[in-house]
């Protein structure tokens, strides 16, 4: 109940018939009111707690010259939201797209996600080192936090993901777009896979696309298929008098699935229990810190100094292609936050000569700078710089100082070359592997024709894209088809050429083709000689039909 207080000039009037107890109550109330008036500067109070204050009826004499002022109740103190402990909750609080969209395309993707708990488990594990940084960068730009889920659609948060079209990294940047956003790509380093650089480039690109299209769904479509294609689709619909929302445009199948996938993911993150999904907690705290290396550094040495495994170091620095950091930078490494200070201290004490391992090599007959560089998994330019050479000319007996991997290059399992070898050795059911050496004039198209395989699958077997350039002498894995017989058993056979043999005779004997023998053995000539060792891949169930 509210009780009006008199103004400073008003007098109180009390009924003389009031009892003594009533007088005491009034006197008590008057004292309280007087104190409140002193404290409030003679302003009126709108509400008084009815449970703690006696209710007293009293008459008030109003003076027409004085008017009571209204006082607003004090504004409630803002509720400080508790900091989320889990990054999924942090994303949940920053969702900003139209997640109530139940378009059939969205529901199709939602049904698939809802049936694949294992997929979300893998995504949570893979995203753990990167998600905090990505969310922080997104929040700084004021974008919807659905954008932190883009790497789920792009790469399933695999930093080494590489598409048949040539896109790479968490954000699947194409080479040209990556270059446009300052992501360097060379033999030593690919900025499209650099977690920090690529994340900033991707979010900057999304902001730019949103400014261009004024719509996050169209911006996402443009990120996936290119802004030019999306703009042409909009122009076409506009000229035909049709709506120009994402859902009305004629875009490639991959793009028409891309935006619905992101919306479906947003729905699940917003309410995982509704869809029967459990999201593994990812702590809401920084995972990595950046340490400046001050120059080129062997990755095995960096792993030793930082106290983490070599593979973990590469997963935090997936932009590095080789066994060391690039000689020309970037001169920095990401390491777990808890390891950063100790790593920085140890690195400062490391002698310059211990940063890399060096080998003395004496030039042999037939050597060239490029062949030596390939042998030691380095670059001709680096050998020239280390040995203060003006050109590529070398002479027999010349001594060269060459930087080499400290642990043997096969132990750097996440370098570009070792990842390619692992892919090449991944067994393909029903096929046999042929080790093919690239010759002058070869291309993915010509090689695929020789072995009757697809261009895309040939590139995929070698962890490459069909557009990638082949170099003479490069080793490729070709998984060739068998005879077509489901019961075929392919075995590698080493055959020693005998007197009187010819390629056609050997081919007939083992039920293979001459062209296959040539490809398996990388012949420079069609002539063979007794004692020559040939490699054959033979279906032992019909080799002698």
Short mmCIF file of C-alpha atoms in Angstrom, two decimals:
data_model
loop_
_atom_site.label_atom_id
_atom_site.label_comp_id
_atom_site.label_asym_id
_atom_site.label_seq_id
_atom_site.Cartn_x
_atom_site.Cartn_y
_atom_site.Cartn_z
CA UNK A 1 0.00 0.00 0.00
CA UNK A 2 1.26 3.51 -0.75
CA UNK A 3 1.15 6.39 1.71
CA UNK A 4 1.42 10.03 0.57
CA UNK A 5 3.86 12.22 2.47
CA UNK A 6 3.07 15.89 3.11
CA UNK A 7 5.12 18.65 1.56
CA UNK A 8 7.58 20.60 3.71
CA UNK A 9 4.99 23.35 4.32
CA UNK A 10 2.09 21.05 5.22
CA UNK A 11 0.93 20.47 8.83
CA UNK A 12 -0.33 17.19 10.21
CA UNK A 13 -3.88 17.05 11.67
CA UNK A 14 -4.80 14.43 14.29
CA UNK A 15 -8.30 13.54 15.53
CA UNK A 16 -8.53 14.34 19.27
CA UNK A 17 -10.59 11.19 19.81
CA UNK A 18 -7.67 8.96 18.84
CA UNK A 19 -6.53 6.53 21.50
CA UNK A 20 -3.15 6.73 23.18
CA UNK A 21 -1.89 3.73 21.23
CA UNK A 22 -2.91 5.42 18.03
CA UNK A 23 -1.04 8.57 19.09
CA UNK A 24 2.08 6.53 19.74
CA UNK A 25 1.79 4.90 16.34
CA UNK A 26 1.32 8.23 14.67
CA UNK A 27 4.26 9.72 16.54
CA UNK A 28 6.40 6.76 15.53
CA UNK A 29 5.33 7.06 11.93
CA UNK A 30 5.89 10.80 11.96
CA UNK A 31 9.43 10.27 13.20
CA UNK A 32 10.12 7.79 10.44
CA UNK A 33 8.59 10.10 7.86
CA UNK A 34 10.64 13.02 9.14
CA UNK A 35 13.80 11.04 8.81
CA UNK A 36 12.87 10.02 5.24
CA UNK A 37 12.10 13.59 4.35
CA UNK A 38 15.52 14.65 5.54
CA UNK A 39 17.15 11.93 3.48
CA UNK A 40 15.12 12.56 0.33
CA UNK A 41 15.24 16.33 0.39
CA UNK A 42 11.47 16.56 1.07
CA UNK A 43 10.48 14.49 -1.99
CA UNK A 44 7.56 12.08 -1.93
CA UNK A 45 8.14 8.31 -1.84
CA UNK A 46 5.93 6.25 -4.11
CA UNK A 47 5.92 2.95 -2.24
CA UNK A 48 6.55 1.73 1.29
CA UNK A 49 6.70 -1.88 2.31
CA UNK A 50 3.18 -2.69 3.64
CA UNK A 51 4.39 -5.64 5.69
CA UNK A 52 6.85 -3.68 7.81
CA UNK A 53 5.01 -0.39 8.30
CA UNK A 54 1.73 0.12 10.27
CA UNK A 55 -1.18 1.43 8.26
CA UNK A 56 -2.46 4.74 9.70
CA UNK A 57 -5.36 6.80 8.44
CA UNK A 58 -4.65 10.50 8.70
CA UNK A 59 -5.96 13.68 7.28
CA UNK A 60 -3.66 15.91 5.26
CA UNK A 61 -4.25 19.63 4.80
CA UNK A 62 -3.34 20.48 1.17
CA UNK A 63 -1.99 23.93 0.43
CA UNK A 64 -2.93 25.01 -3.09
CA UNK A 65 0.38 26.85 -3.52
CA UNK A 66 2.49 23.74 -2.96
CA UNK A 67 2.35 20.72 -5.28
CA UNK A 68 3.96 17.38 -4.45
CA UNK A 69 6.61 16.17 -6.89
CA UNK A 70 6.53 12.66 -8.31
CA UNK A 71 9.64 10.57 -7.84
CA UNK A 72 10.43 7.65 -10.11
CA UNK A 73 11.28 4.36 -8.47
CA UNK A 74 15.01 3.63 -8.69
CA UNK A 75 15.86 1.65 -11.80
CA UNK A 76 16.61 -2.02 -11.07
CA UNK A 77 20.23 -2.94 -11.11
CA UNK A 78 21.22 -4.64 -14.37
CA UNK A 79 21.47 -8.40 -14.06
CA UNK A 80 25.04 -9.43 -14.81
CA UNK A 81 24.88 -12.60 -16.87
CA UNK A 82 27.19 -15.30 -15.65
CA UNK A 83 30.11 -15.96 -17.99
CA UNK A 84 29.44 -19.20 -19.90
CA UNK A 85 31.78 -22.03 -19.03
CA UNK A 86 31.19 -23.81 -22.32
CA UNK A 87 31.82 -22.42 -25.81
CA UNK A 88 28.59 -23.93 -27.17
CA UNK A 89 26.69 -21.82 -24.62
CA UNK A 90 28.68 -18.78 -25.71
CA UNK A 91 27.67 -19.43 -29.32
CA UNK A 92 24.10 -19.99 -28.20
CA UNK A 93 23.97 -16.49 -26.69
CA UNK A 94 25.25 -14.94 -29.91
CA UNK A 95 23.03 -16.67 -32.47
CA UNK A 96 21.50 -14.09 -34.78
CA UNK A 97 20.13 -15.72 -37.95
CA UNK A 98 16.59 -16.85 -38.80
CA UNK A 99 16.75 -20.21 -37.05
CA UNK A 100 12.97 -20.74 -37.02
CA UNK A 101 13.13 -21.38 -40.76
CA UNK A 102 11.66 -24.83 -41.46
CA UNK A 103 12.22 -24.86 -45.21
CA UNK A 104 12.40 -28.45 -46.59
CA UNK A 105 16.08 -27.97 -47.44
CA UNK A 106 16.77 -27.12 -43.79
CA UNK A 107 14.75 -30.04 -42.47
CA UNK A 108 16.61 -32.46 -44.73
CA UNK A 109 19.95 -31.38 -43.28
CA UNK A 110 18.54 -31.30 -39.76
CA UNK A 111 17.39 -34.91 -39.99
CA UNK A 112 20.86 -36.01 -41.08
CA UNK A 113 22.60 -34.14 -38.26
CA UNK A 114 20.12 -35.44 -35.68
CA UNK A 115 21.05 -39.03 -36.60
CA UNK A 116 24.81 -38.52 -36.35
CA UNK A 117 25.94 -38.04 -32.77
CA UNK A 118 29.37 -39.40 -33.68
CA UNK A 119 29.85 -36.59 -36.18
CA UNK A 120 29.28 -33.98 -33.46
CA UNK A 121 31.71 -35.78 -31.16
CA UNK A 122 34.43 -35.60 -33.81
CA UNK A 123 33.67 -31.95 -34.55
CA UNK A 124 33.85 -31.03 -30.85
CA UNK A 125 37.22 -32.77 -30.47
CA UNK A 126 38.67 -31.19 -33.59
CA UNK A 127 37.34 -27.70 -32.88
CA UNK A 128 38.60 -27.53 -29.29
CA UNK A 129 41.97 -25.85 -30.10
CA UNK A 130 40.46 -23.27 -32.46
CA UNK A 131 36.88 -22.49 -31.40
CA UNK A 132 37.62 -19.93 -28.66
CA UNK A 133 39.74 -17.83 -31.01
CA UNK A 134 37.18 -18.01 -33.81
CA UNK A 135 34.30 -16.96 -31.52
CA UNK A 136 36.35 -14.06 -30.14
CA UNK A 137 37.14 -12.82 -33.65
CA UNK A 138 33.48 -13.12 -34.66
CA UNK A 139 32.30 -11.19 -31.59
CA UNK A 140 34.79 -8.40 -32.27
CA UNK A 141 33.19 -7.95 -35.70
CA UNK A 142 29.64 -8.08 -34.35
CA UNK A 143 28.59 -10.92 -36.64
CA UNK A 144 26.12 -13.72 -35.78
CA UNK A 145 27.92 -16.55 -34.05
CA UNK A 146 26.48 -19.03 -36.52
CA UNK A 147 29.55 -17.99 -38.52
CA UNK A 148 31.73 -19.83 -35.99
CA UNK A 149 29.98 -22.98 -37.25
CA UNK A 150 31.06 -22.42 -40.85
CA UNK A 151 34.18 -24.62 -40.46
CA UNK A 152 31.84 -27.46 -39.43
CA UNK A 153 30.25 -27.29 -42.89
CA UNK A 154 33.45 -26.41 -44.73
CA UNK A 155 35.93 -28.89 -43.27
CA UNK A 156 34.41 -30.59 -40.22
CA UNK A 157 37.07 -28.55 -38.37
CA UNK A 158 39.92 -30.49 -40.01
CA UNK A 159 42.73 -27.93 -40.54
CA UNK A 160 44.32 -30.12 -43.23
CA UNK A 161 41.13 -30.57 -45.27
CA UNK A 162 41.75 -30.29 -49.02
CA UNK A 163 38.99 -30.45 -51.62
CA UNK A 164 39.11 -31.79 -55.16
CA UNK A 165 38.53 -28.20 -56.33
CA UNK A 166 41.71 -27.00 -54.60
CA UNK A 167 40.18 -25.40 -51.49
CA UNK A 168 42.20 -25.77 -48.30
CA UNK A 169 42.08 -25.35 -44.53
CA UNK A 170 39.36 -24.87 -41.90
CA UNK A 171 37.63 -22.27 -44.07
CA UNK A 172 38.32 -23.97 -47.43
CA UNK A 173 39.77 -20.94 -49.16
CA UNK A 174 40.37 -21.28 -52.89
CA UNK A 175 43.88 -20.19 -53.98
CA UNK A 176 42.79 -16.97 -55.69
CA UNK A 177 40.48 -15.83 -52.89
CA UNK A 178 43.16 -16.63 -50.34
CA UNK A 179 45.65 -14.48 -52.24
CA UNK A 180 43.12 -11.64 -52.41
CA UNK A 181 42.96 -11.67 -48.62
CA UNK A 182 46.70 -11.79 -48.04
CA UNK A 183 47.06 -15.53 -47.43
CA UNK A 184 50.48 -16.40 -48.87
CA UNK A 185 50.88 -19.80 -50.53
CA UNK A 186 54.32 -21.19 -51.26
CA UNK A 187 56.44 -24.32 -50.86
CA UNK A 188 57.07 -23.66 -47.16
CA UNK A 189 53.75 -22.22 -46.05
CA UNK A 190 50.05 -22.07 -46.96
CA UNK A 191 48.24 -19.22 -45.23
CA UNK A 192 44.86 -20.76 -46.11
CA UNK A 193 45.55 -23.33 -43.39
CA UNK A 194 46.98 -20.83 -40.89
CA UNK A 195 44.33 -20.78 -38.15
CA UNK A 196 44.82 -17.14 -37.14
CA UNK A 197 45.36 -15.62 -40.59
CA UNK A 198 42.64 -17.63 -42.36
CA UNK A 199 40.04 -17.02 -39.62
CA UNK A 200 40.55 -13.28 -39.78
CA UNK A 201 40.46 -13.34 -43.57
CA UNK A 202 37.27 -15.45 -43.65
CA UNK A 203 35.38 -13.24 -41.19
CA UNK A 204 36.56 -10.07 -42.95
CA UNK A 205 35.36 -11.59 -46.22
CA UNK A 206 31.97 -12.42 -44.68
CA UNK A 207 31.56 -8.85 -43.40
CA UNK A 208 32.37 -7.56 -46.87
CA UNK A 209 29.86 -9.94 -48.47
CA UNK A 210 27.17 -8.96 -45.98
CA UNK A 211 27.76 -5.29 -46.75
CA UNK A 212 27.41 -6.09 -50.46
CA UNK A 213 24.26 -8.23 -50.27
CA UNK A 214 22.65 -6.92 -47.05
CA UNK A 215 21.71 -10.44 -46.00
CA UNK A 216 23.64 -13.14 -44.14
CA UNK A 217 22.09 -16.01 -46.12
CA UNK A 218 23.13 -14.44 -49.42
CA UNK A 219 26.56 -13.65 -47.95
CA UNK A 220 27.02 -17.31 -47.00
CA UNK A 221 25.96 -18.42 -50.46
CA UNK A 222 28.48 -16.00 -51.97
CA UNK A 223 31.23 -17.34 -49.70
CA UNK A 224 30.51 -20.83 -50.99
CA UNK A 225 29.99 -20.28 -54.71
CA UNK A 226 31.41 -16.80 -55.32
CA UNK A 227 29.76 -13.35 -55.19
CA UNK A 228 29.59 -13.08 -58.96
CA UNK A 229 27.47 -16.20 -59.32
CA UNK A 230 25.09 -15.10 -56.57
CA UNK A 231 24.74 -11.61 -58.06
CA UNK A 232 23.97 -13.07 -61.50
CA UNK A 233 21.26 -15.27 -59.97
CA UNK A 234 19.76 -12.23 -58.22
CA UNK A 235 19.82 -10.20 -61.44
CA UNK A 236 18.16 -13.03 -63.34
CA UNK A 237 15.34 -13.36 -60.80
CA UNK A 238 14.88 -9.61 -60.65
CA UNK A 239 14.55 -9.36 -64.44
CA UNK A 240 11.93 -12.12 -64.36
CA UNK A 241 9.98 -10.45 -61.55
CA UNK A 242 10.81 -13.21 -59.06
CA UNK A 243 11.86 -12.88 -55.40
CA UNK A 244 15.58 -12.52 -54.80
CA UNK A 245 16.01 -14.24 -51.44
CA UNK A 246 18.47 -17.10 -51.15
CA UNK A 247 15.58 -19.59 -51.14
CA UNK A 248 14.35 -18.38 -54.53
CA UNK A 249 17.65 -18.35 -56.44
CA UNK A 250 18.89 -20.95 -58.87
CA UNK A 251 22.30 -21.81 -57.41
CA UNK A 252 24.54 -24.90 -57.60
CA UNK A 253 23.47 -27.93 -55.58
CA UNK A 254 26.39 -27.57 -53.16
CA UNK A 255 25.37 -23.99 -52.39
CA UNK A 256 21.67 -24.77 -51.98
CA UNK A 257 22.73 -27.26 -49.28
CA UNK A 258 25.35 -24.99 -47.70
CA UNK A 259 23.09 -22.37 -46.10
CA UNK A 260 20.49 -24.94 -44.90
CA UNK A 261 23.31 -26.91 -43.25
CA UNK A 262 24.41 -23.86 -41.28
CA UNK A 263 20.84 -23.06 -40.20
CA UNK A 264 20.33 -26.69 -39.17
CA UNK A 265 23.52 -26.54 -37.10
CA UNK A 266 22.30 -23.33 -35.48
CA UNK A 267 19.05 -25.05 -34.51
CA UNK A 268 20.92 -27.93 -32.90
CA UNK A 269 23.34 -25.70 -31.00
CA UNK A 270 20.39 -23.60 -29.79
CA UNK A 271 18.50 -26.63 -28.45
CA UNK A 272 20.54 -29.85 -28.74
CA UNK A 273 18.25 -31.86 -26.44
CA UNK A 274 15.31 -31.22 -28.74
CA UNK A 275 17.10 -33.11 -31.49
CA UNK A 276 18.62 -35.82 -29.33
CA UNK A 277 22.16 -34.49 -29.66
CA UNK A 278 24.71 -34.09 -26.87
CA UNK A 279 27.41 -31.48 -27.48
CA UNK A 280 30.70 -32.35 -25.81
CA UNK A 281 31.78 -29.41 -23.67
CA UNK A 282 34.53 -27.17 -25.04
CA UNK A 283 35.96 -24.94 -22.26
CA UNK A 284 35.43 -21.19 -22.69
CA UNK A 285 39.07 -20.19 -22.38
CA UNK A 286 41.98 -19.53 -24.76
CA UNK A 287 43.69 -22.68 -25.99
CA UNK A 288 46.80 -21.27 -27.65
CA UNK A 289 49.19 -18.34 -27.47
CA UNK A 290 51.50 -16.93 -30.13
CA UNK A 291 55.25 -17.04 -29.56
CA UNK A 292 57.68 -15.22 -31.86
CA UNK A 293 60.48 -17.52 -33.03
CA UNK A 294 62.81 -14.81 -34.33
CA UNK A 295 63.84 -16.85 -37.37
CA UNK A 296 63.77 -20.30 -38.98
CA UNK A 297 63.36 -23.17 -36.51
CA UNK A 298 63.15 -26.94 -36.89
CA UNK A 299 59.69 -28.12 -35.86
CA UNK A 300 61.09 -31.10 -33.94
CA UNK A 301 63.28 -28.73 -31.93
CA UNK A 302 60.27 -26.46 -31.34
CA UNK A 303 58.22 -29.42 -30.11
CA UNK A 304 61.03 -30.41 -27.74
CA UNK A 305 61.34 -26.90 -26.31
CA UNK A 306 57.59 -26.41 -25.94
CA UNK A 307 56.99 -29.77 -24.30
CA UNK A 308 54.29 -30.95 -26.72
CA UNK A 309 54.22 -33.63 -29.40
CA UNK A 310 55.31 -32.83 -32.94
CA UNK A 311 51.83 -33.69 -34.25
CA UNK A 312 50.12 -31.34 -31.80
CA UNK A 313 52.49 -28.57 -32.84
CA UNK A 314 51.57 -29.10 -36.49
CA UNK A 315 47.84 -29.15 -35.67
CA UNK A 316 48.20 -25.75 -34.05
CA UNK A 317 50.31 -24.55 -36.99
CA UNK A 318 48.78 -26.37 -39.97
CA UNK A 319 49.92 -23.66 -42.38
CA UNK A 320 53.47 -25.04 -42.22
CA UNK A 321 54.21 -27.38 -45.14
CA UNK A 322 57.68 -28.58 -44.21
CA UNK A 323 59.93 -29.76 -41.41
CA UNK A 324 60.80 -26.25 -40.27
CA UNK A 325 59.26 -22.81 -40.11
CA UNK A 326 59.75 -20.83 -43.36
CA UNK A 327 63.13 -19.11 -43.73
CA UNK A 328 61.37 -15.85 -44.64
CA UNK A 329 58.52 -16.13 -42.13
CA UNK A 330 56.05 -15.93 -40.61
CA UNK A 331 58.42 -16.24 -37.66
CA UNK A 332 55.92 -17.31 -35.03
CA UNK A 333 54.34 -20.46 -33.64
CA UNK A 334 51.14 -21.19 -31.76
CA UNK A 335 51.56 -23.33 -28.64
CA UNK A 336 49.17 -24.18 -25.77
CA UNK A 337 48.74 -21.26 -23.38
CA UNK A 338 50.20 -23.21 -20.46
CA UNK A 339 53.40 -23.91 -22.43
CA UNK A 340 53.97 -20.49 -23.99
CA UNK A 341 56.05 -18.77 -21.28
CA UNK A 342 58.45 -21.68 -20.79
CA UNK A 343 58.82 -22.12 -24.56
CA UNK A 344 59.63 -18.46 -25.01
CA UNK A 345 62.27 -18.62 -22.25
CA UNK A 346 63.96 -21.73 -23.64
CA UNK A 347 63.87 -20.37 -27.18
CA UNK A 348 65.66 -17.19 -26.09
CA UNK A 349 68.52 -19.31 -24.72
CA UNK A 350 68.83 -21.54 -27.80
CA UNK A 351 72.10 -20.96 -29.74
CA UNK A 352 71.54 -19.92 -33.35
CA UNK A 353 73.46 -22.93 -34.68
CA UNK A 354 71.07 -25.30 -32.84
CA UNK A 355 67.93 -23.98 -34.50
CA UNK A 356 68.50 -26.24 -37.53
CA UNK A 357 70.49 -29.38 -38.25
CA UNK A 358 73.09 -29.11 -41.03
CA UNK A 359 74.65 -31.65 -43.36
CA UNK A 360 77.82 -31.39 -45.42
CA UNK A 361 77.24 -32.72 -48.92
CA UNK A 362 79.85 -33.26 -51.63
CA UNK A 363 78.53 -32.76 -55.14
CA UNK A 364 78.56 -35.96 -57.22
CA UNK A 365 78.52 -36.53 -60.98
CA UNK A 366 75.01 -35.96 -62.34
CA UNK A 367 73.92 -33.76 -59.42
CA UNK A 368 72.05 -30.52 -59.89
CA UNK A 369 70.98 -28.04 -57.28
CA UNK A 370 67.32 -29.01 -57.78
CA UNK A 371 67.94 -32.76 -57.40
CA UNK A 372 69.97 -32.17 -54.23
CA UNK A 373 67.20 -29.94 -52.85
CA UNK A 374 64.55 -32.60 -53.56
CA UNK A 375 66.69 -35.30 -51.95
CA UNK A 376 66.89 -33.33 -48.72
CA UNK A 377 63.35 -31.95 -48.81
CA UNK A 378 64.42 -28.34 -49.12
CA UNK A 379 64.60 -25.61 -51.77
CA UNK A 380 67.35 -24.63 -54.17
CA UNK A 381 66.98 -21.02 -53.07
CA UNK A 382 67.71 -21.91 -49.44
CA UNK A 383 70.84 -23.89 -50.43
CA UNK A 384 72.01 -20.89 -52.48
CA UNK A 385 71.43 -18.51 -49.58
CA UNK A 386 73.15 -20.71 -46.99
CA UNK A 387 76.17 -21.27 -49.25
CA UNK A 388 76.25 -17.67 -50.56
CA UNK A 389 75.87 -18.77 -54.18
CA UNK A 390 75.03 -16.36 -57.00
CA UNK A 391 73.39 -18.99 -59.22
CA UNK A 392 72.57 -22.69 -59.63
CA UNK A 393 75.97 -23.72 -61.04
CA UNK A 394 77.69 -26.43 -58.98
CA UNK A 395 80.79 -28.54 -59.66
CA UNK A 396 81.81 -32.09 -58.84
CA UNK A 397 83.56 -32.22 -55.47
CA UNK A 398 82.04 -28.94 -54.28
CA UNK A 399 81.04 -28.97 -50.60
CA UNK A 400 77.57 -27.68 -49.76
CA UNK A 401 76.02 -26.98 -46.38
CA UNK A 402 72.38 -28.13 -46.41
CA UNK A 403 69.74 -27.69 -43.69
CA UNK A 404 68.06 -31.05 -43.01
CA UNK A 405 65.31 -32.35 -40.71
CA UNK A 406 66.66 -33.13 -37.25
CA UNK A 407 64.58 -36.30 -36.83
CA UNK A 408 64.42 -37.70 -40.37
CA UNK A 409 61.67 -36.35 -42.61
CA UNK A 410 59.49 -39.49 -42.28
CA UNK A 411 58.93 -38.58 -38.60
CA UNK A 412 57.32 -35.25 -39.53
CA UNK A 413 54.08 -37.02 -40.38
CA UNK A 414 51.96 -33.89 -40.87
CA UNK A 415 54.14 -32.10 -43.40
CA UNK A 416 52.68 -31.75 -46.88
CA UNK A 417 54.87 -34.50 -48.35
CA UNK A 418 54.18 -36.98 -45.55
CA UNK A 419 50.43 -36.33 -45.65
CA UNK A 420 50.57 -36.99 -49.39
CA UNK A 421 52.44 -40.27 -48.86
CA UNK A 422 49.87 -41.38 -46.30
CA UNK A 423 47.07 -40.62 -48.74
CA UNK A 424 48.88 -42.42 -51.55
CA UNK A 425 49.23 -45.52 -49.38
CA UNK A 426 45.57 -45.59 -48.32
CA UNK A 427 44.27 -48.87 -49.72
CA UNK A 428 41.54 -48.66 -52.35
CA UNK A 429 39.31 -51.72 -52.29
CA UNK A 430 39.36 -53.83 -55.44
CA UNK A 431 42.38 -52.03 -56.95
CA UNK A 432 46.13 -52.37 -56.98
CA UNK A 433 48.63 -49.60 -56.57
CA UNK A 434 50.98 -48.46 -59.32
CA UNK A 435 53.82 -46.06 -58.46
CA UNK A 436 53.97 -43.69 -61.41
CA UNK A 437 56.71 -41.15 -62.13
CA UNK A 438 55.56 -38.02 -63.94
CA UNK A 439 57.14 -37.52 -67.37
CA UNK A 440 57.43 -34.48 -69.60
CA UNK A 441 54.05 -33.67 -71.14
CA UNK A 442 52.06 -35.53 -68.46
CA UNK A 443 48.91 -34.13 -66.91
CA UNK A 444 46.19 -35.57 -64.72
CA UNK A 445 44.12 -36.01 -67.87
CA UNK A 446 46.76 -37.96 -69.82
CA UNK A 447 47.64 -40.18 -66.84
CA UNK A 448 43.97 -40.89 -66.08
CA UNK A 449 43.50 -41.94 -69.73
CA UNK A 450 46.47 -44.31 -69.55
CA UNK A 451 45.11 -46.11 -66.51
CA UNK A 452 41.41 -45.72 -67.25
CA UNK A 453 40.68 -43.93 -63.97
CA UNK A 454 38.91 -40.67 -63.15
CA UNK A 455 40.80 -37.39 -62.98
CA UNK A 456 39.23 -36.45 -59.63
CA UNK A 457 40.01 -39.78 -58.01
CA UNK A 458 43.58 -39.69 -59.35
CA UNK A 459 44.07 -36.28 -57.76
CA UNK A 460 42.42 -37.42 -54.51
CA UNK A 461 44.71 -40.48 -54.21
CA UNK A 462 47.63 -38.07 -54.23
CA UNK A 463 46.15 -35.45 -51.90
CA UNK A 464 46.00 -32.97 -54.76
CA UNK A 465 43.45 -31.14 -56.88
CA UNK A 466 43.03 -31.66 -60.66
CA UNK A 467 44.15 -28.09 -61.21
CA UNK A 468 47.44 -28.59 -59.37
CA UNK A 469 50.61 -28.52 -61.47
CA UNK A 470 52.59 -31.73 -61.91
CA UNK A 471 56.38 -31.64 -62.13
CA UNK A 472 58.66 -34.00 -64.01
CA UNK A 473 59.97 -36.70 -61.68
CA UNK A 474 57.08 -36.37 -59.22
CA UNK A 475 55.83 -39.68 -57.78
CA UNK A 476 52.11 -40.43 -58.05
CA UNK A 477 50.02 -43.31 -56.75
CA UNK A 478 47.59 -44.77 -59.28
CA UNK A 479 45.10 -47.31 -57.98
CA UNK A 480 44.36 -49.24 -61.12
CA UNK A 481 41.34 -51.43 -61.67
CA UNK A 482 41.67 -55.18 -61.76
CA UNK A 483 40.30 -57.44 -64.45
CA UNK A 484 36.72 -56.69 -63.49
CA UNK A 485 36.37 -60.13 -61.94
CA UNK A 486 35.11 -59.80 -58.37
CA UNK A 487 37.20 -62.87 -57.48
CA UNK A 488 40.44 -61.39 -58.87
CA UNK A 489 43.50 -61.44 -56.64
CA UNK A 490 46.17 -58.92 -57.61
CA UNK A 491 49.76 -59.60 -56.65
CA UNK A 492 53.00 -57.79 -57.38
CA UNK A 493 55.41 -59.96 -59.34
CA UNK A 494 59.11 -59.28 -59.93
CA UNK A 495 60.03 -60.76 -63.30
CA UNK A 496 63.57 -61.09 -64.67
CA UNK A 497 63.74 -60.67 -68.44
CA UNK A 498 65.04 -63.77 -70.22
CA UNK A 499 66.80 -64.19 -73.53
CA UNK A 500 64.26 -63.95 -76.34
CA UNK A 501 61.68 -62.07 -74.26
CA UNK A 502 59.77 -59.10 -75.61
CA UNK A 503 57.22 -56.89 -73.94
CA UNK A 504 54.39 -58.40 -75.97
CA UNK A 505 55.48 -61.94 -75.08
CA UNK A 506 55.65 -61.10 -71.37
CA UNK A 507 52.28 -59.33 -71.56
CA UNK A 508 50.66 -62.38 -73.16
CA UNK A 509 52.23 -64.70 -70.59
CA UNK A 510 50.78 -62.82 -67.65
CA UNK A 511 47.54 -61.71 -69.33
CA UNK A 512 48.33 -57.96 -69.09
CA UNK A 513 48.87 -55.23 -71.66
CA UNK A 514 52.17 -53.87 -72.96
CA UNK A 515 51.10 -50.32 -72.01
CA UNK A 516 50.58 -51.47 -68.43
CA UNK A 517 54.08 -52.96 -68.22
CA UNK A 518 55.50 -49.69 -69.56
CA UNK A 519 53.59 -47.64 -67.01
CA UNK A 520 54.46 -49.92 -64.11
CA UNK A 521 58.16 -49.64 -64.92
CA UNK A 522 58.34 -46.04 -66.20
CA UNK A 523 60.20 -47.05 -69.35
CA UNK A 524 62.14 -44.39 -71.22
CA UNK A 525 62.51 -46.93 -74.03
CA UNK A 526 60.48 -49.88 -75.32
CA UNK A 527 63.61 -52.05 -75.48
CA UNK A 528 64.35 -54.58 -72.76
CA UNK A 529 67.39 -56.76 -72.18
CA UNK A 530 68.10 -60.10 -70.48
CA UNK A 531 68.58 -59.78 -66.75
CA UNK A 532 66.43 -56.64 -66.52
CA UNK A 533 64.04 -56.71 -63.55
CA UNK A 534 60.41 -55.81 -64.28
CA UNK A 535 57.56 -55.10 -61.87
CA UNK A 536 54.21 -56.59 -62.86
CA UNK A 537 50.79 -56.51 -61.19
CA UNK A 538 49.14 -59.77 -62.00
CA UNK A 539 45.70 -61.22 -61.35
CA UNK A 540 46.87 -64.61 -60.14
CA UNK A 541 43.43 -66.14 -60.76
CA UNK A 542 43.79 -65.66 -64.53
CA UNK A 543 47.46 -64.89 -65.17
CA UNK A 544 47.94 -67.93 -67.35
CA UNK A 545 44.54 -68.16 -69.11
#
